[in-house]
PDB file of C-alpha atoms in Angstrom:
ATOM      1  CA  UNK T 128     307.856 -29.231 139.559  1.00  0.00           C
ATOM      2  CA  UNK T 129     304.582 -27.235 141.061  1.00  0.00           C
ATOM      3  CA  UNK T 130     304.518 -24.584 143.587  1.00  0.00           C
ATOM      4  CA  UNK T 131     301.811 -24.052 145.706  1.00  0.00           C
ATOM      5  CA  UNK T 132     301.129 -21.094 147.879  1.00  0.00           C
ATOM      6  CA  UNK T 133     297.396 -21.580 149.947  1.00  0.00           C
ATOM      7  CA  UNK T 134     295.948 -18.087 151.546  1.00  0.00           C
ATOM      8  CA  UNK T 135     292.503 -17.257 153.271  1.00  0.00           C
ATOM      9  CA  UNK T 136     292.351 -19.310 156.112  1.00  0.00           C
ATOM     10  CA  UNK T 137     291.304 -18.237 159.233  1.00  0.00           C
ATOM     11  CA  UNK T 138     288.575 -17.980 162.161  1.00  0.00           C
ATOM     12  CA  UNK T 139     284.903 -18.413 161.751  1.00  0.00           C
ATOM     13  CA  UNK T 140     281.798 -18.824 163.691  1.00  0.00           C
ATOM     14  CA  UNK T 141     279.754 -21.567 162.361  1.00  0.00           C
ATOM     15  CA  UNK T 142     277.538 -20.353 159.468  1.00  0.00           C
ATOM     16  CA  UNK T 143     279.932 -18.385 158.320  1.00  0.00           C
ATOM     17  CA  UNK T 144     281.902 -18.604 155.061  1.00  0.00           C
ATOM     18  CA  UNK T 145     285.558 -18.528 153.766  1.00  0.00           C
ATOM     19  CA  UNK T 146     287.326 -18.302 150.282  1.00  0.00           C
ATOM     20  CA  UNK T 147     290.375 -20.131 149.874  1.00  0.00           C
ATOM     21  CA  UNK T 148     293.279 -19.358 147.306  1.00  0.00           C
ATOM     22  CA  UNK T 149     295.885 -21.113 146.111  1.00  0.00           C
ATOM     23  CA  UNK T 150     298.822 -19.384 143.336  1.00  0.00           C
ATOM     24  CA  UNK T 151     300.501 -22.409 141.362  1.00  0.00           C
ATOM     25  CA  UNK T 152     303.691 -21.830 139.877  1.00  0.00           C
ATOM     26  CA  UNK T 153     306.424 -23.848 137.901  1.00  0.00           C
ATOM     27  CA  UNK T 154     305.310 -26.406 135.478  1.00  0.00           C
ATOM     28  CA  UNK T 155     301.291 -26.124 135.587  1.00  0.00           C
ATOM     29  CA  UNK T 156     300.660 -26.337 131.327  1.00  0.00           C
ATOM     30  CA  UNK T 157     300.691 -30.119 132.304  1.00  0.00           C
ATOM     31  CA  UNK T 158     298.439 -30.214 135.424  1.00  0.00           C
ATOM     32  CA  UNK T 159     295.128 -32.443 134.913  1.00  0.00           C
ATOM     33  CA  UNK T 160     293.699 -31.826 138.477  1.00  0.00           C
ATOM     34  CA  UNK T 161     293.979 -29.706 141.130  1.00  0.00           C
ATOM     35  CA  UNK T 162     292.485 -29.492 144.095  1.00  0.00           C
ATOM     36  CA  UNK T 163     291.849 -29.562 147.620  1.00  0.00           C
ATOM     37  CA  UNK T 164     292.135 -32.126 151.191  1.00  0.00           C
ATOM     38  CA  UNK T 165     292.504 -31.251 154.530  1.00  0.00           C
ATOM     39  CA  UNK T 166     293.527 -32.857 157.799  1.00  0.00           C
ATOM     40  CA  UNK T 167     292.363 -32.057 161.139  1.00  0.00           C
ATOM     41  CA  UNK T 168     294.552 -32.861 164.428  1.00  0.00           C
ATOM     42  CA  UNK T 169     294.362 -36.726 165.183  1.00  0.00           C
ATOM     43  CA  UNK T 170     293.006 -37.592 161.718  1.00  0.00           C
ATOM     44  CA  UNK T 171     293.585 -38.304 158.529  1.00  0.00           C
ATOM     45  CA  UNK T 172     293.923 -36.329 155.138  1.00  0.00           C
ATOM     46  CA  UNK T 173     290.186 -35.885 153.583  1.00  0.00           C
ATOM     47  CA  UNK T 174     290.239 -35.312 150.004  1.00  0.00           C
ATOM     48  CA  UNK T 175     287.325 -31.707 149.866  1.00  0.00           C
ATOM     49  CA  UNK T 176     287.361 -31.355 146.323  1.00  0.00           C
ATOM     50  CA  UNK T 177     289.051 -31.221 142.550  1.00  0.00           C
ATOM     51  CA  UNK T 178     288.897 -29.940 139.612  1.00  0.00           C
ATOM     52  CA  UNK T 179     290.459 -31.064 136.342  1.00  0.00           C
ATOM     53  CA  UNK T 180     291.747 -29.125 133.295  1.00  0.00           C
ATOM     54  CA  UNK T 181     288.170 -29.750 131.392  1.00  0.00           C
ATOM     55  CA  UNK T 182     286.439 -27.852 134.399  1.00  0.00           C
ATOM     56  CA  UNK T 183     284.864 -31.236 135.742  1.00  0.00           C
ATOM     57  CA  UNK T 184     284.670 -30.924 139.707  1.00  0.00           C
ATOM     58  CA  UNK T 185     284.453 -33.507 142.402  1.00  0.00           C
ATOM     59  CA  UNK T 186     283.450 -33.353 145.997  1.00  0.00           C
ATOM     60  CA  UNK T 187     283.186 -35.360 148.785  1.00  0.00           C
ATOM     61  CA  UNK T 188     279.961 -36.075 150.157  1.00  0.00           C
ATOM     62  CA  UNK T 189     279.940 -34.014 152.954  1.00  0.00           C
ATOM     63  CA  UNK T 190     281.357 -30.634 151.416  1.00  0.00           C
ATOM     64  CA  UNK T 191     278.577 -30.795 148.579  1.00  0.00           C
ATOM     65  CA  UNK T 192     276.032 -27.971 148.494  1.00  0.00           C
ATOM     66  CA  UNK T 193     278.248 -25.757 150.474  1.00  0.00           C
ATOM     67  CA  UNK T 194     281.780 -25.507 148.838  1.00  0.00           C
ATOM     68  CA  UNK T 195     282.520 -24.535 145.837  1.00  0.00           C
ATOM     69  CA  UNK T 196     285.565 -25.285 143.783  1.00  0.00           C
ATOM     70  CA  UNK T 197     286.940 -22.956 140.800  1.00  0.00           C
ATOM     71  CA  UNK T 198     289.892 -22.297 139.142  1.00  0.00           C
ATOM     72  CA  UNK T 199     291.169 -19.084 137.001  1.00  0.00           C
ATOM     73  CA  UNK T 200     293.311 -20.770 134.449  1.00  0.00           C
ATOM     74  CA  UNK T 201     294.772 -17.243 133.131  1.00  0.00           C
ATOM     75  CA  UNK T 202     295.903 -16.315 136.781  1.00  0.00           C
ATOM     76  CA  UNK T 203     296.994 -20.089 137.741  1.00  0.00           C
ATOM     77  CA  UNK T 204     294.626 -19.653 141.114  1.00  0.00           C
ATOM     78  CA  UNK T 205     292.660 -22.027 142.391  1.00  0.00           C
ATOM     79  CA  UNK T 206     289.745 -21.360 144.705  1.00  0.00           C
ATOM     80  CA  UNK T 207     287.277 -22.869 147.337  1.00  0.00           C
ATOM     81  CA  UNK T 208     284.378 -21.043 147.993  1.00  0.00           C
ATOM     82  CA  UNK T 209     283.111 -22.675 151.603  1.00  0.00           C
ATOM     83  CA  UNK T 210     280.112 -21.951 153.204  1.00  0.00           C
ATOM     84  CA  UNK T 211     277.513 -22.954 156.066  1.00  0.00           C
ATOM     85  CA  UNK T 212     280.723 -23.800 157.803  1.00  0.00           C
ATOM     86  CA  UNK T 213     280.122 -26.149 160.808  1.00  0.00           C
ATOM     87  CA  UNK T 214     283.216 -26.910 163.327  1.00  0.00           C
ATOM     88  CA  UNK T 215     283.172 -30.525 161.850  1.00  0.00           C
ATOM     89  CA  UNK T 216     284.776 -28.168 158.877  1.00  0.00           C
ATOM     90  CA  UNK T 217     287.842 -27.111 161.372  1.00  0.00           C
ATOM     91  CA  UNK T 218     290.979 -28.577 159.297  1.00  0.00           C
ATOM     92  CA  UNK T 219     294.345 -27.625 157.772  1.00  0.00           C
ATOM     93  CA  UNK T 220     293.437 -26.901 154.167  1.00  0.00           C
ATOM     94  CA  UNK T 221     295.934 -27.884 151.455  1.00  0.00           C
ATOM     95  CA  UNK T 222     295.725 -26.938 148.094  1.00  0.00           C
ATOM     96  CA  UNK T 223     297.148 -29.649 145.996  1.00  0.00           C
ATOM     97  CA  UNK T 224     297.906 -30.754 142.284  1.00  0.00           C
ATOM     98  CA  UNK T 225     298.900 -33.330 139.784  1.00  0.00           C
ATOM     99  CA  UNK T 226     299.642 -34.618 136.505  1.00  0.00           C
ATOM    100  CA  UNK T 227     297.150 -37.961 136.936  1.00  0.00           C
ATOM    101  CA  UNK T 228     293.270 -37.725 136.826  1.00  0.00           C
ATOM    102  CA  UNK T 229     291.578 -36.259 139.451  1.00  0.00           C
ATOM    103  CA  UNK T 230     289.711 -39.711 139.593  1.00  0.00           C
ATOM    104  CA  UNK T 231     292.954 -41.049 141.002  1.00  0.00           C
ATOM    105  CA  UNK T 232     294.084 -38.382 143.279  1.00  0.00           C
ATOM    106  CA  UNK T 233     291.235 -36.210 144.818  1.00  0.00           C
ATOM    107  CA  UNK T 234     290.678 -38.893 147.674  1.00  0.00           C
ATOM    108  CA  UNK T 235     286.695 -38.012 147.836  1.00  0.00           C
ATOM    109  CA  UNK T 236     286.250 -41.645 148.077  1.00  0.00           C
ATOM    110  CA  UNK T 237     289.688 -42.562 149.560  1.00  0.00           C
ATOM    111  CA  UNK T 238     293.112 -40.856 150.531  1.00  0.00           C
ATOM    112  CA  UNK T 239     294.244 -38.110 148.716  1.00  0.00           C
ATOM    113  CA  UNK T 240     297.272 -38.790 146.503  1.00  0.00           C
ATOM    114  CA  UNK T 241     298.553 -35.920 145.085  1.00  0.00           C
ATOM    115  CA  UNK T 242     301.960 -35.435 144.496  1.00  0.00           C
ATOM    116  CA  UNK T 243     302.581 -31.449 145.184  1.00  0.00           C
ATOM    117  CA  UNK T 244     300.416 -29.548 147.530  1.00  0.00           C
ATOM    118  CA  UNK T 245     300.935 -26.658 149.679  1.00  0.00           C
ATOM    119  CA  UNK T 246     302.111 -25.716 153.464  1.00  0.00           C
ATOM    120  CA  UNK T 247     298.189 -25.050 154.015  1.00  0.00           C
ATOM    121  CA  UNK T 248     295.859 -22.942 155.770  1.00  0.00           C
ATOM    122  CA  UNK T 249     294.475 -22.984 158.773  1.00  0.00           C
ATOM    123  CA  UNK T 250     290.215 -22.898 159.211  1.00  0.00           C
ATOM    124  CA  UNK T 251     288.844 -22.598 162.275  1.00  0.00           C
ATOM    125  CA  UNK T 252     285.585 -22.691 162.779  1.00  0.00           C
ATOM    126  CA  UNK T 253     283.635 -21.967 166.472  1.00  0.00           C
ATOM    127  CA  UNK T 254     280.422 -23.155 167.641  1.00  0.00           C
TER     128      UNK T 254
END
């Protein structure tokens, strides 16, 4: 079992920039991704991005250029570095992990299908 615990949400003008952090506890010495999706009200989950165990990232098309995903292995903390926020960006933020490849979970190119993930954190971003 994983525990995740999200912090750094909050309100933004658009421009602006956020950090996101996410503490994983439990088993995590088997993880091979984690990661991030979000889900704004009337829509569906978006996979952001993921990062595996090697360091190898993924994004979804929109998010590259502006976030950045990282991950201290020695604190079990995962990050997300966003920037040039737009409102578009405005979302529930979950961090999330699992024990398949981030190729099968991250949902960059489809839904997200991680099996743990946090309560998330709210972004909101004004025009």
């Amino acid at each position: 079992q994983v525990q995740l615990v999200e912090s750094g949400g909050g309100s933004v003008q658009s421009g602006g920039s956020l950090r996101l952090s996410c503490a994983a506890f439990g088993v995590t010495y088997s993880i091979s991704c984690m990661g991030w999706f979000r889900q704004a009200p009337g829509k569906k989950r978006e996979g952001v991005a993921a990062i595996d165990s090697d360091g190898r990232t993924i994004y979804a098309d929109s998010m590259k250029g502006r976030f950045t995903i990282s991950q201290d292995n020695v604190k079990n903390t995962l990050y997300l570095q966003m920037n040039s926020l737009k409102p578009e960006d405005t979302a529930m933020y979950y961090c999330a992990a699992d024990y398949l490849d981030c190729t099968v979970v991250a949902g960059t190119e489809g839904p997200p299908l991680y099996n743990y993930f946090g309560q998330g954190t709210q972004v909101t971003v004004s025009s």
